[in-house]
Short mmCIF file of C-alpha atoms and ligand atoms in Angstrom, two decimals:
data_model
loop_
_atom_site.label_atom_id
_atom_site.label_comp_id
_atom_site.label_asym_id
_atom_site.label_seq_id
_atom_site.Cartn_x
_atom_site.Cartn_y
_atom_site.Cartn_z
CA MET A 1 93.38 58.08 117.59
CA ALA A 2 94.77 59.81 114.50
CA GLU A 3 92.61 62.72 113.40
CA ASN A 4 91.78 63.43 109.80
CA TYR A 5 92.51 66.93 108.64
CA GLU A 6 91.67 68.51 105.30
CA TYR A 7 95.21 69.87 104.94
CA ASP A 8 98.68 69.26 106.30
CA ILE A 9 99.17 73.03 106.47
CA ALA A 10 96.73 75.94 106.21
CA ILE A 11 98.46 79.26 105.71
CA VAL A 12 96.80 82.58 106.48
CA GLY A 13 98.08 85.35 104.19
CA ALA A 14 99.66 85.07 100.73
CA GLY A 15 102.45 87.64 101.11
CA PRO A 16 106.13 86.71 100.71
CA ALA A 17 105.93 84.72 103.96
CA GLY A 18 102.71 82.85 103.14
CA TYR A 19 102.98 82.15 99.43
CA VAL A 20 106.60 80.96 99.69
CA ALA A 21 105.65 78.71 102.63
CA ALA A 22 102.82 77.26 100.52
CA ILE A 23 105.07 76.52 97.56
CA ARG A 24 107.76 75.03 99.80
CA ALA A 25 105.08 72.82 101.39
CA ALA A 26 104.00 71.60 97.96
CA GLN A 27 107.62 70.86 97.03
CA LEU A 28 107.89 68.73 100.17
CA GLY A 29 104.71 66.82 99.37
CA LEU A 30 102.58 68.48 102.04
CA LYS A 31 98.97 69.24 101.19
CA SER A 32 98.50 72.94 101.83
CA THR A 33 96.15 75.82 101.18
CA VAL A 34 96.55 79.55 101.53
CA ILE A 35 93.78 81.90 102.59
CA GLU A 36 94.08 85.48 101.34
CA LYS A 37 91.65 88.35 101.81
CA ASP A 38 93.16 90.61 99.11
CA GLU A 39 95.62 90.04 96.30
CA VAL A 40 98.22 87.27 96.42
CA GLY A 41 101.74 88.63 96.80
CA GLY A 42 100.86 90.63 99.91
CA ILE A 43 102.09 94.13 100.65
CA CYS A 44 105.48 93.45 99.11
CA LEU A 45 104.33 92.75 95.58
CA ASN A 46 101.20 94.89 95.57
CA TRP A 47 101.90 97.94 97.77
CA GLY A 48 105.51 97.74 98.95
CA CYS A 49 108.81 96.51 97.55
CA ILE A 50 107.79 96.10 93.91
CA PRO A 51 105.75 99.21 93.06
CA SER A 52 108.17 101.38 95.05
CA LYS A 53 111.15 99.98 93.14
CA ALA A 54 109.33 100.46 89.83
CA ILE A 55 108.85 104.14 90.74
CA ILE A 56 112.43 104.49 91.99
CA HIS A 57 113.69 103.11 88.68
CA GLN A 58 111.74 105.75 86.78
CA ALA A 59 112.85 108.49 89.19
CA ARG A 60 116.43 107.52 88.43
CA ILE A 61 115.83 107.74 84.69
CA PHE A 62 114.19 111.15 85.20
CA SER A 63 117.23 112.34 87.14
CA TYR A 64 119.53 111.56 84.20
CA ARG A 65 118.34 114.84 82.65
CA ASP A 66 121.40 116.63 84.00
CA GLU A 67 123.78 114.07 82.52
CA LEU A 68 122.04 114.37 79.17
CA LEU A 69 122.42 118.13 79.38
CA ASP A 70 126.16 117.63 79.76
CA MET A 71 126.01 115.95 76.36
CA GLY A 72 124.11 118.86 74.91
CA VAL A 73 120.78 117.05 75.01
CA LYS A 74 118.03 119.18 76.49
CA VAL A 75 115.10 117.16 77.77
CA ASP A 76 111.79 118.94 77.56
CA ALA A 77 109.98 117.71 80.69
CA SER A 78 107.06 120.09 80.32
CA ALA A 79 104.73 117.24 79.28
CA PHE A 80 105.93 115.00 82.14
CA ASP A 81 103.02 113.05 83.49
CA TYR A 82 103.51 111.23 86.78
CA GLU A 83 100.44 109.11 86.06
CA SER A 84 102.49 107.13 83.55
CA VAL A 85 105.03 106.42 86.31
CA TYR A 86 102.19 105.26 88.54
CA ASN A 87 100.77 103.11 85.72
CA LYS A 88 104.09 101.35 85.19
CA SER A 89 104.35 100.61 88.90
CA ARG A 90 100.87 99.07 88.84
CA THR A 91 101.73 96.99 85.77
CA ALA A 92 104.79 95.59 87.57
CA ALA A 93 102.77 94.84 90.72
CA ASP A 94 99.92 93.21 88.79
CA ARG A 95 102.27 91.14 86.71
CA LEU A 96 104.06 89.76 89.76
CA SER A 97 100.84 89.16 91.67
CA LYS A 98 99.53 87.16 88.68
CA GLY A 99 102.89 85.36 88.61
CA VAL A 100 102.41 84.29 92.21
CA ALA A 101 98.86 83.12 91.47
CA TYR A 102 100.28 81.06 88.59
CA LEU A 103 103.01 79.54 90.78
CA LEU A 104 100.51 78.57 93.45
CA LYS A 105 98.32 76.95 90.81
CA LYS A 106 101.30 75.18 89.24
CA ASN A 107 102.17 73.78 92.66
CA LYS A 108 98.53 72.76 93.15
CA VAL A 109 98.04 74.99 96.18
CA PRO A 110 94.40 76.09 96.37
CA VAL A 111 93.98 79.78 97.21
CA ILE A 112 90.88 80.46 99.29
CA LYS A 113 89.69 84.03 98.99
CA GLY A 114 88.47 85.31 102.34
CA TYR A 115 89.28 86.55 105.81
CA ALA A 116 90.58 83.82 108.11
CA LYS A 117 90.42 83.63 111.89
CA ILE A 118 91.94 80.95 114.04
CA GLN A 119 89.46 78.94 116.11
CA ASP A 120 91.78 76.48 117.77
CA LYS A 121 95.11 74.81 117.13
CA ASN A 122 93.80 72.95 114.09
CA ARG A 123 90.88 75.00 112.83
CA LEU A 124 90.31 78.18 110.88
CA LEU A 125 87.08 80.00 110.22
CA ILE A 126 86.82 81.82 106.91
CA ASP A 127 84.59 84.87 106.51
CA ASP A 128 82.91 83.87 109.79
CA SER A 129 81.14 81.06 108.00
CA LYS A 130 83.23 78.29 106.48
CA GLY A 131 85.41 76.09 108.69
CA LEU A 132 88.63 74.39 107.67
CA SER A 133 90.88 71.90 109.47
CA ALA A 134 94.63 71.46 109.19
CA ARG A 135 97.27 69.50 111.04
CA ASN A 136 99.33 72.70 111.15
CA ILE A 137 98.53 76.37 110.74
CA ILE A 138 100.94 79.10 109.67
CA LEU A 139 99.94 82.68 110.42
CA ALA A 140 101.51 85.04 107.88
CA THR A 141 99.18 88.02 108.10
CA GLY A 142 101.84 90.70 107.68
CA SER A 143 101.69 94.30 108.82
CA ALA A 144 100.07 97.66 108.14
CA PRO A 145 101.41 101.24 108.32
CA ARG A 146 101.82 102.29 111.95
CA GLU A 147 99.35 105.02 112.78
CA LEU A 148 100.08 107.63 115.46
CA PRO A 149 97.01 109.14 117.13
CA ALA A 150 98.35 112.70 116.78
CA PHE A 151 98.92 112.15 113.06
CA ALA A 152 96.00 109.88 112.16
CA PHE A 153 95.75 109.11 108.44
CA ASP A 154 93.08 111.08 106.60
CA HIS A 155 94.48 109.64 103.34
CA LYS A 156 94.53 113.10 101.79
CA HIS A 157 96.85 115.37 103.73
CA ILE A 158 98.16 112.84 106.23
CA VAL A 159 99.05 109.74 104.31
CA SER A 160 100.67 106.29 104.55
CA SER A 161 103.16 104.62 102.22
CA ARG A 162 100.26 102.87 100.56
CA ASP A 163 98.51 106.19 99.89
CA MET A 164 101.74 107.52 98.38
CA LEU A 165 102.03 104.54 96.04
CA ALA A 166 98.43 105.12 94.92
CA LEU A 167 99.04 108.76 93.92
CA LYS A 168 98.65 109.64 90.25
CA LYS A 169 99.95 113.15 90.77
CA LEU A 170 102.79 114.12 93.07
CA PRO A 171 102.34 116.85 95.68
CA GLY A 172 104.64 119.89 95.51
CA ARG A 173 105.77 119.93 99.14
CA VAL A 174 105.98 116.78 101.20
CA ILE A 175 106.90 116.36 104.85
CA ILE A 176 108.10 112.90 105.77
CA LEU A 177 107.85 111.86 109.38
CA GLY A 178 110.47 109.14 109.85
CA GLY A 179 113.93 108.71 108.34
CA GLY A 180 113.87 104.91 107.98
CA ALA A 181 114.03 102.92 104.76
CA ILE A 182 110.49 103.68 103.57
CA GLY A 183 110.75 107.41 104.35
CA LEU A 184 114.13 107.64 102.63
CA GLU A 185 112.97 105.87 99.49
CA PHE A 186 110.01 108.21 99.15
CA ALA A 187 112.26 111.21 99.83
CA TYR A 188 114.50 110.08 96.98
CA ILE A 189 111.55 109.58 94.61
CA LEU A 190 109.87 112.89 95.42
CA ASN A 191 113.09 114.86 95.24
CA ALA A 192 114.03 113.29 91.91
CA PHE A 193 110.66 114.26 90.44
CA GLY A 194 110.99 117.83 91.73
CA SER A 195 108.92 117.92 94.92
CA GLU A 196 110.21 119.84 97.92
CA VAL A 197 110.97 117.31 100.67
CA THR A 198 111.51 117.73 104.41
CA ILE A 199 112.34 114.76 106.63
CA VAL A 200 111.69 114.97 110.36
CA GLU A 201 113.38 112.18 112.34
CA MET A 202 113.29 111.68 116.08
CA LEU A 203 116.70 109.96 116.31
CA ASP A 204 120.02 111.67 115.75
CA ARG A 205 120.55 110.12 112.34
CA LEU A 206 118.92 108.74 109.24
CA LEU A 207 118.43 105.00 108.76
CA PRO A 208 119.24 103.83 112.30
CA VAL A 209 119.54 100.22 111.07
CA THR A 210 122.79 101.00 109.30
CA ASP A 211 126.28 101.85 110.49
CA LYS A 212 126.66 105.43 111.72
CA GLU A 213 129.42 106.25 109.25
CA ILE A 214 127.28 105.06 106.34
CA SER A 215 124.30 106.95 107.72
CA GLY A 216 126.45 110.10 107.83
CA ALA A 217 127.41 109.70 104.17
CA LEU A 218 123.75 109.25 103.29
CA LEU A 219 122.84 112.43 105.17
CA GLN A 220 125.45 114.41 103.25
CA ASP A 221 124.06 113.09 99.98
CA TYR A 222 120.47 113.99 100.90
CA LYS A 223 121.57 117.49 101.88
CA LYS A 224 123.40 117.80 98.55
CA LYS A 225 120.15 116.88 96.86
CA LYS A 226 118.48 119.73 98.77
CA ILE A 227 116.32 117.43 100.86
CA LYS A 228 115.81 119.18 104.19
CA VAL A 229 116.54 116.93 107.16
CA HIS A 230 115.71 117.63 110.81
CA LEU A 231 117.35 115.11 113.15
CA SER A 232 116.74 114.67 116.89
CA ALA A 233 113.43 116.33 116.10
CA LYS A 234 110.37 115.22 118.02
CA ALA A 235 107.05 115.70 116.25
CA THR A 236 104.57 117.15 118.70
CA GLY A 237 101.45 117.65 116.62
CA CYS A 238 100.06 118.87 113.36
CA LYS A 239 97.53 121.37 112.07
CA LYS A 240 95.52 120.74 108.96
CA SER A 241 94.24 123.47 106.69
CA ALA A 242 92.23 123.40 103.49
CA ASN A 243 95.31 123.01 101.32
CA GLY A 244 97.89 121.38 103.46
CA VAL A 245 99.31 120.45 106.78
CA GLU A 246 101.72 121.99 109.26
CA LEU A 247 103.89 119.63 111.28
CA LEU A 248 104.98 120.90 114.67
CA PHE A 249 108.17 119.58 116.18
CA GLU A 250 110.83 120.27 118.78
CA GLU A 251 114.44 120.41 117.72
CA GLY A 252 117.27 121.21 120.13
CA GLY A 253 114.73 122.23 122.76
CA LYS A 254 113.11 124.77 120.42
CA ALA A 255 109.63 124.59 118.94
CA SER A 256 109.63 124.57 115.17
CA SER A 257 107.29 123.72 112.30
CA VAL A 258 107.21 122.92 108.60
CA THR A 259 104.33 123.24 106.18
CA GLY A 260 103.58 120.96 103.26
CA ASP A 261 100.82 119.78 100.98
CA VAL A 262 101.10 116.29 102.38
CA LEU A 263 102.52 114.66 105.50
CA LEU A 264 103.75 111.11 104.92
CA VAL A 265 103.84 109.24 108.21
CA ALA A 266 106.50 106.54 107.82
CA VAL A 267 107.25 105.59 111.41
CA GLY A 268 107.20 101.83 111.07
CA ARG A 269 104.56 99.19 110.66
CA SER A 270 102.20 97.39 113.04
CA PRO A 271 101.65 93.62 112.93
CA ASN A 272 98.23 92.45 111.70
CA THR A 273 97.13 90.64 114.85
CA ALA A 274 93.73 92.22 115.53
CA ASN A 275 90.57 90.29 114.81
CA LEU A 276 92.44 87.08 114.10
CA GLY A 277 90.98 85.08 116.98
CA LEU A 278 94.37 84.84 118.67
CA GLU A 279 93.07 85.45 122.17
CA GLN A 280 90.30 82.88 121.92
CA ALA A 281 92.73 80.33 120.51
CA GLY A 282 95.14 81.07 123.37
CA ILE A 283 98.03 82.34 121.25
CA THR A 284 100.47 84.53 123.13
CA LEU A 285 101.50 87.97 121.93
CA GLU A 286 104.87 89.51 122.75
CA LYS A 287 105.17 93.31 122.46
CA GLY A 288 102.14 93.25 120.17
CA PHE A 289 103.63 90.66 117.80
CA ILE A 290 102.76 86.96 117.71
CA GLY A 291 105.31 85.31 119.99
CA THR A 292 107.36 82.51 118.44
CA GLY A 293 110.17 80.21 119.51
CA ASP A 294 112.25 77.66 117.62
CA TYR A 295 111.12 77.06 114.04
CA TYR A 296 108.71 80.03 114.43
CA ARG A 297 106.31 77.89 116.49
CA THR A 298 103.84 79.79 118.67
CA ASN A 299 102.91 78.62 122.15
CA LEU A 300 100.47 76.22 120.42
CA ASP A 301 102.43 73.26 119.07
CA SER A 302 100.72 73.06 115.69
CA VAL A 303 100.56 76.82 115.02
CA PHE A 304 103.44 78.79 113.51
CA ALA A 305 103.82 82.48 112.67
CA VAL A 306 106.22 84.06 110.17
CA GLY A 307 106.93 87.36 108.44
CA ASP A 308 105.98 90.88 109.50
CA VAL A 309 103.49 89.60 112.07
CA ILE A 310 106.36 88.44 114.32
CA ASP A 311 109.06 90.54 115.94
CA THR A 312 111.84 90.15 113.38
CA PRO A 313 112.99 92.83 110.88
CA LEU A 314 110.28 93.81 108.42
CA LEU A 315 111.85 92.47 105.26
CA ALA A 316 110.26 90.45 102.48
CA HIS A 317 113.20 88.08 101.99
CA LEU A 318 113.30 87.35 105.72
CA ALA A 319 109.55 86.71 105.74
CA SER A 320 110.01 84.17 102.94
CA LYS A 321 112.92 82.46 104.68
CA GLU A 322 110.95 82.17 107.92
CA GLY A 323 108.09 80.60 105.96
CA GLU A 324 110.46 78.08 104.43
CA LEU A 325 112.01 77.14 107.78
CA ALA A 326 108.62 76.67 109.44
CA VAL A 327 107.46 74.36 106.65
CA GLU A 328 110.72 72.39 106.66
CA ALA A 329 110.34 71.92 110.43
CA ILE A 330 106.76 70.72 109.96
CA LYS A 331 108.02 68.22 107.39
CA GLY A 332 110.58 67.03 109.93
CA LEU A 333 113.63 68.14 107.98
CA SER A 334 116.77 69.12 109.78
CA THR A 335 116.64 72.87 109.33
CA PRO A 336 117.97 75.91 111.25
CA LYS A 337 115.84 76.78 114.27
CA ARG A 338 115.67 80.43 113.22
CA VAL A 339 117.38 82.77 110.78
CA LYS A 340 120.62 84.06 112.27
CA SER A 341 120.25 87.79 112.84
CA ASP A 342 123.69 88.58 111.40
CA GLU A 343 122.89 86.86 108.12
CA ILE A 344 119.95 89.04 107.15
CA PRO A 345 120.75 91.55 104.41
CA TYR A 346 118.94 94.89 104.28
CA GLY A 347 118.76 97.30 101.39
CA VAL A 348 117.54 100.82 100.77
CA TYR A 349 117.01 101.53 97.10
CA CYS A 350 117.49 105.28 96.98
CA GLU A 351 120.38 106.40 94.78
CA PRO A 352 123.16 105.98 95.93
CA GLN A 353 121.89 102.82 97.60
CA VAL A 354 122.54 101.49 101.08
CA ALA A 355 122.89 97.82 101.99
CA GLY A 356 124.40 95.76 104.72
CA PHE A 357 124.19 92.90 107.19
CA GLY A 358 125.52 91.96 110.59
CA LEU A 359 126.97 94.21 113.23
CA THR A 360 127.39 97.94 112.85
CA GLU A 361 130.53 99.48 114.31
CA GLU A 362 128.52 100.86 117.23
CA GLN A 363 127.15 97.39 117.99
CA ALA A 364 130.65 95.87 117.83
CA GLN A 365 131.79 98.53 120.29
CA ALA A 366 128.80 98.02 122.58
CA GLN A 367 129.50 94.29 122.66
CA GLY A 368 133.10 95.00 123.60
CA LEU A 369 134.38 93.06 120.59
CA ASP A 370 137.97 93.29 119.50
CA TYR A 371 137.12 94.32 115.95
CA LYS A 372 138.83 96.06 113.07
CA LYS A 373 137.38 97.84 110.07
CA ALA A 374 138.35 98.36 106.46
CA VAL A 375 136.69 101.22 104.56
CA PHE A 376 137.30 101.53 100.84
CA PRO A 377 136.01 104.51 98.83
CA TYR A 378 134.22 104.10 95.49
CA ARG A 379 136.33 106.90 94.03
CA ALA A 380 139.30 104.52 93.90
CA VAL A 381 137.39 102.02 91.75
CA GLY A 382 137.86 102.24 87.98
CA LYS A 383 134.28 101.41 87.05
CA ALA A 384 132.94 103.99 89.52
CA VAL A 385 135.11 106.67 87.96
CA ALA A 386 134.10 105.61 84.44
CA THR A 387 130.40 105.81 85.27
CA GLY A 388 130.60 108.87 87.52
CA GLU A 389 129.41 106.92 90.56
CA ILE A 390 132.29 107.82 92.84
CA TYR A 391 130.20 108.80 95.85
CA GLY A 392 130.20 105.70 98.03
CA GLN A 393 132.15 103.36 100.24
CA VAL A 394 132.36 99.78 101.41
CA LYS A 395 132.84 99.19 105.13
CA LEU A 396 133.86 95.76 106.38
CA LEU A 397 133.99 94.90 110.07
CA TYR A 398 135.95 91.85 111.14
CA HIS A 399 137.33 90.30 114.28
CA ALA A 400 140.83 91.57 115.03
CA GLN A 401 142.26 88.12 115.78
CA SER A 402 140.20 85.52 113.96
CA LYS A 403 139.38 87.89 111.06
CA GLU A 404 135.80 86.53 111.08
CA ILE A 405 133.50 88.86 109.16
CA LEU A 406 131.22 90.58 111.69
CA GLY A 407 129.29 92.89 109.40
CA ALA A 408 129.42 94.86 106.18
CA HIS A 409 127.72 98.06 105.10
CA ILE A 410 127.84 99.63 101.66
CA PHE A 411 126.76 103.07 100.56
CA GLY A 412 126.87 103.68 96.83
CA ALA A 413 125.75 102.52 93.41
CA ASP A 414 124.68 98.86 93.23
CA ALA A 415 125.08 98.41 97.00
CA THR A 416 121.96 96.23 97.17
CA GLU A 417 123.49 93.80 94.66
CA LEU A 418 127.10 93.95 95.87
CA ILE A 419 126.32 93.11 99.48
CA HIS A 420 125.59 89.47 98.66
CA GLU A 421 129.19 88.58 97.85
CA LEU A 422 130.22 89.63 101.35
CA LEU A 423 127.25 87.87 102.90
CA LEU A 424 128.05 84.67 101.04
CA ALA A 425 131.61 84.97 102.33
CA LYS A 426 130.31 85.28 105.87
CA LYS A 427 127.87 82.41 105.50
CA GLY A 428 130.56 80.24 103.98
CA GLU A 429 132.88 81.19 106.86
CA LEU A 430 135.36 82.74 104.43
CA LEU A 431 137.78 85.40 105.61
CA PRO A 432 138.79 88.75 104.09
CA GLU A 433 141.90 86.99 102.71
CA ASP A 434 139.66 84.74 100.58
CA ILE A 435 137.82 87.69 99.04
CA ALA A 436 141.13 89.49 98.60
CA ALA A 437 142.59 86.54 96.74
CA MET A 438 139.66 86.00 94.37
CA ILE A 439 140.02 87.56 90.92
CA HIS A 440 137.28 90.13 90.31
CA ALA A 441 136.59 91.18 86.72
CA HIS A 442 137.78 94.62 85.71
CA PRO A 443 136.19 97.09 85.52
CA THR A 444 133.40 96.23 87.94
CA MET A 445 132.03 97.73 91.12
CA SER A 446 132.77 94.36 92.75
CA GLU A 447 136.42 95.29 92.70
CA ALA A 448 135.54 97.60 95.61
CA LEU A 449 134.80 94.47 97.67
CA MET A 450 138.09 92.85 96.73
CA GLU A 451 139.97 96.04 97.58
CA THR A 452 138.16 96.40 100.91
CA ALA A 453 139.19 92.86 101.78
CA ARG A 454 142.75 93.60 100.65
CA LEU A 455 142.72 96.68 102.83
CA ALA A 456 141.85 94.40 105.75
CA GLU A 457 144.83 92.26 104.76
CA GLY A 458 147.07 95.33 104.47
CA TRP A 459 147.68 95.30 100.71
CA ALA A 460 144.99 97.23 98.83
CA ILE A 461 146.43 98.15 95.44
CA HIS A 462 144.44 101.24 94.47
CA ILE A 463 144.65 103.38 97.57
C1 FAD B 1 106.51 100.97 100.76
C2 FAD B 1 107.19 99.70 101.20
C3 FAD B 1 108.37 99.31 100.61
C4 FAD B 1 108.99 98.14 101.02
N1 FAD B 1 110.15 97.79 100.41
C5 FAD B 1 110.78 96.66 100.79
C6 FAD B 1 111.98 96.26 100.16
O1 FAD B 1 112.48 96.92 99.26
N2 FAD B 1 112.57 95.11 100.57
C7 FAD B 1 112.04 94.35 101.59
O2 FAD B 1 112.61 93.32 101.94
N3 FAD B 1 110.90 94.71 102.21
C8 FAD B 1 110.26 95.84 101.83
N4 FAD B 1 109.09 96.18 102.44
C9 FAD B 1 108.57 95.32 103.52
C10 FAD B 1 107.86 94.09 102.94
O3 FAD B 1 106.82 94.52 102.10
C11 FAD B 1 107.33 93.22 104.05
O4 FAD B 1 108.38 92.88 104.92
C12 FAD B 1 106.71 91.94 103.49
O5 FAD B 1 105.62 92.24 102.65
C13 FAD B 1 106.24 91.04 104.64
O6 FAD B 1 105.66 89.89 104.11
P1 FAD B 1 104.50 89.12 104.89
O7 FAD B 1 104.15 87.96 104.02
O8 FAD B 1 104.90 88.88 106.27
O9 FAD B 1 103.30 90.15 104.97
P2 FAD B 1 102.44 90.91 103.87
O10 FAD B 1 103.20 91.15 102.64
O11 FAD B 1 101.86 92.07 104.59
O12 FAD B 1 101.30 89.87 103.50
C14 FAD B 1 100.32 89.49 104.41
C15 FAD B 1 99.11 89.05 103.64
O13 FAD B 1 98.17 88.51 104.56
C16 FAD B 1 96.86 88.91 104.18
N5 FAD B 1 96.02 88.81 105.38
C17 FAD B 1 96.18 89.49 106.54
N6 FAD B 1 95.27 89.10 107.44
C18 FAD B 1 94.52 88.14 106.84
C19 FAD B 1 93.42 87.34 107.27
N7 FAD B 1 92.96 87.41 108.52
N8 FAD B 1 92.88 86.47 106.38
C20 FAD B 1 93.36 86.36 105.12
N9 FAD B 1 94.41 87.10 104.67
C21 FAD B 1 94.98 87.96 105.53
C22 FAD B 1 97.06 90.32 103.67
O14 FAD B 1 96.00 90.72 102.83
C23 FAD B 1 98.39 90.20 102.94
O15 FAD B 1 98.22 89.87 101.59
C24 FAD B 1 108.43 97.34 102.04
C25 FAD B 1 107.22 97.72 102.62
C26 FAD B 1 106.61 98.88 102.22
C27 FAD B 1 105.31 99.27 102.86
#
């Protein structure tokens, strides 16, 4: 007997995973609703990607002071007020959150304000009182800053990324535990606005997600900016005092410490799986994340999970794509089973930027692949010289015989925009020779991509 459900799909969480899934469902004629306990847009729009990029943009403008000085223009920064930077970041976040609310309304997706728990494969309970039934459920509850017991957040001296984004005044000395994307972006911001920054990273390099060569270039740049970096440094504890915090760590077998006004703990994020009713509903967790298989289906046939709450890279665009694929599968469309791991771009928006996708050189080596690389420096690109953005490089990895693109990593101005041409080439199964043969407008930074591809083909013109 066919059961009647209130909705085709009920989605828990209106972040990039949930709200995009809801709109895609509406486009496909599925009746859906999204349940959100806070603001629509999730962490990304409200306390992640968007406010951080709004602040980074202003940090970059602030750092142009030296270039203006070269032109004889002295900027008097004595009245600089970080609160106006904060305000602009909130305006951007609010505007986009309202934009998402508008889009959901336009697509006739009702947003239910409340905290949802799953009761069984077709039922949710909202705020422990109101029930709701749906043929399918998508869990898109996202993640929260990972908290380490030895460095528990007090939200004053030991803070999370969210606390940092809520600051109206910047601290003078900041210690950042973790040299991943979030830590690096805050290091860039704080340094640009004049704070003293020390990064303490457990691994032997910054930004482990990227290629080692690119990571090395990034390290040099951070050192040039006078950001102190301790690598292979294991944090062992911290001591709080009335006006700051001392981080204790071991580096090269020796005990060391650094003192700051604030310790930003940026050591990753934890999936929001607690208090969701998962256990009662019989949903399996894997390494703390909701376990999913093809089409992001959990072990319950009608329940899906997408975004930061599952064990895939914590990226907003990936969360959205997973949401789309799950909905398309529910609709019965022929859609990829999962996003291919080598087609996921990443970006770090410090300046110079870092972006990439696919294999790093170390991964190609570890897999025993017969690969080749082409590395082209920004300093040989006309536009880079004209704009003074010569510090950077494009690295392309490709199969030695078939020339298939295996991965690409860019360090330098506009990297987060440039990467997409190479990714499109990979997705379209193009080869370096195709990029090499395509006319690129002059002068543009994109010429660096053409020249990298030509380097792979053995005929780069400008090097
Ligand atoms: C400082 C910072 C900068 C970042 N910058 C970038 C970047 O530049 N690029 C990038 O790709 N990624 C970035 N990220 C990561 C990105 O924000 C996440 O990958 C993305 O938000 C994940 O989307 P999501 O929908 O899975 O989860 P979230 O955005 O976390 O959304 C989940 C939503 O679910 C709601 N929710 C949770 N539980 C319940 C419940 N039981 N009932 C109802 N509602 C619930 C939450 O309130 C939230 O709104 C950044 C993150 C941070 C912290």
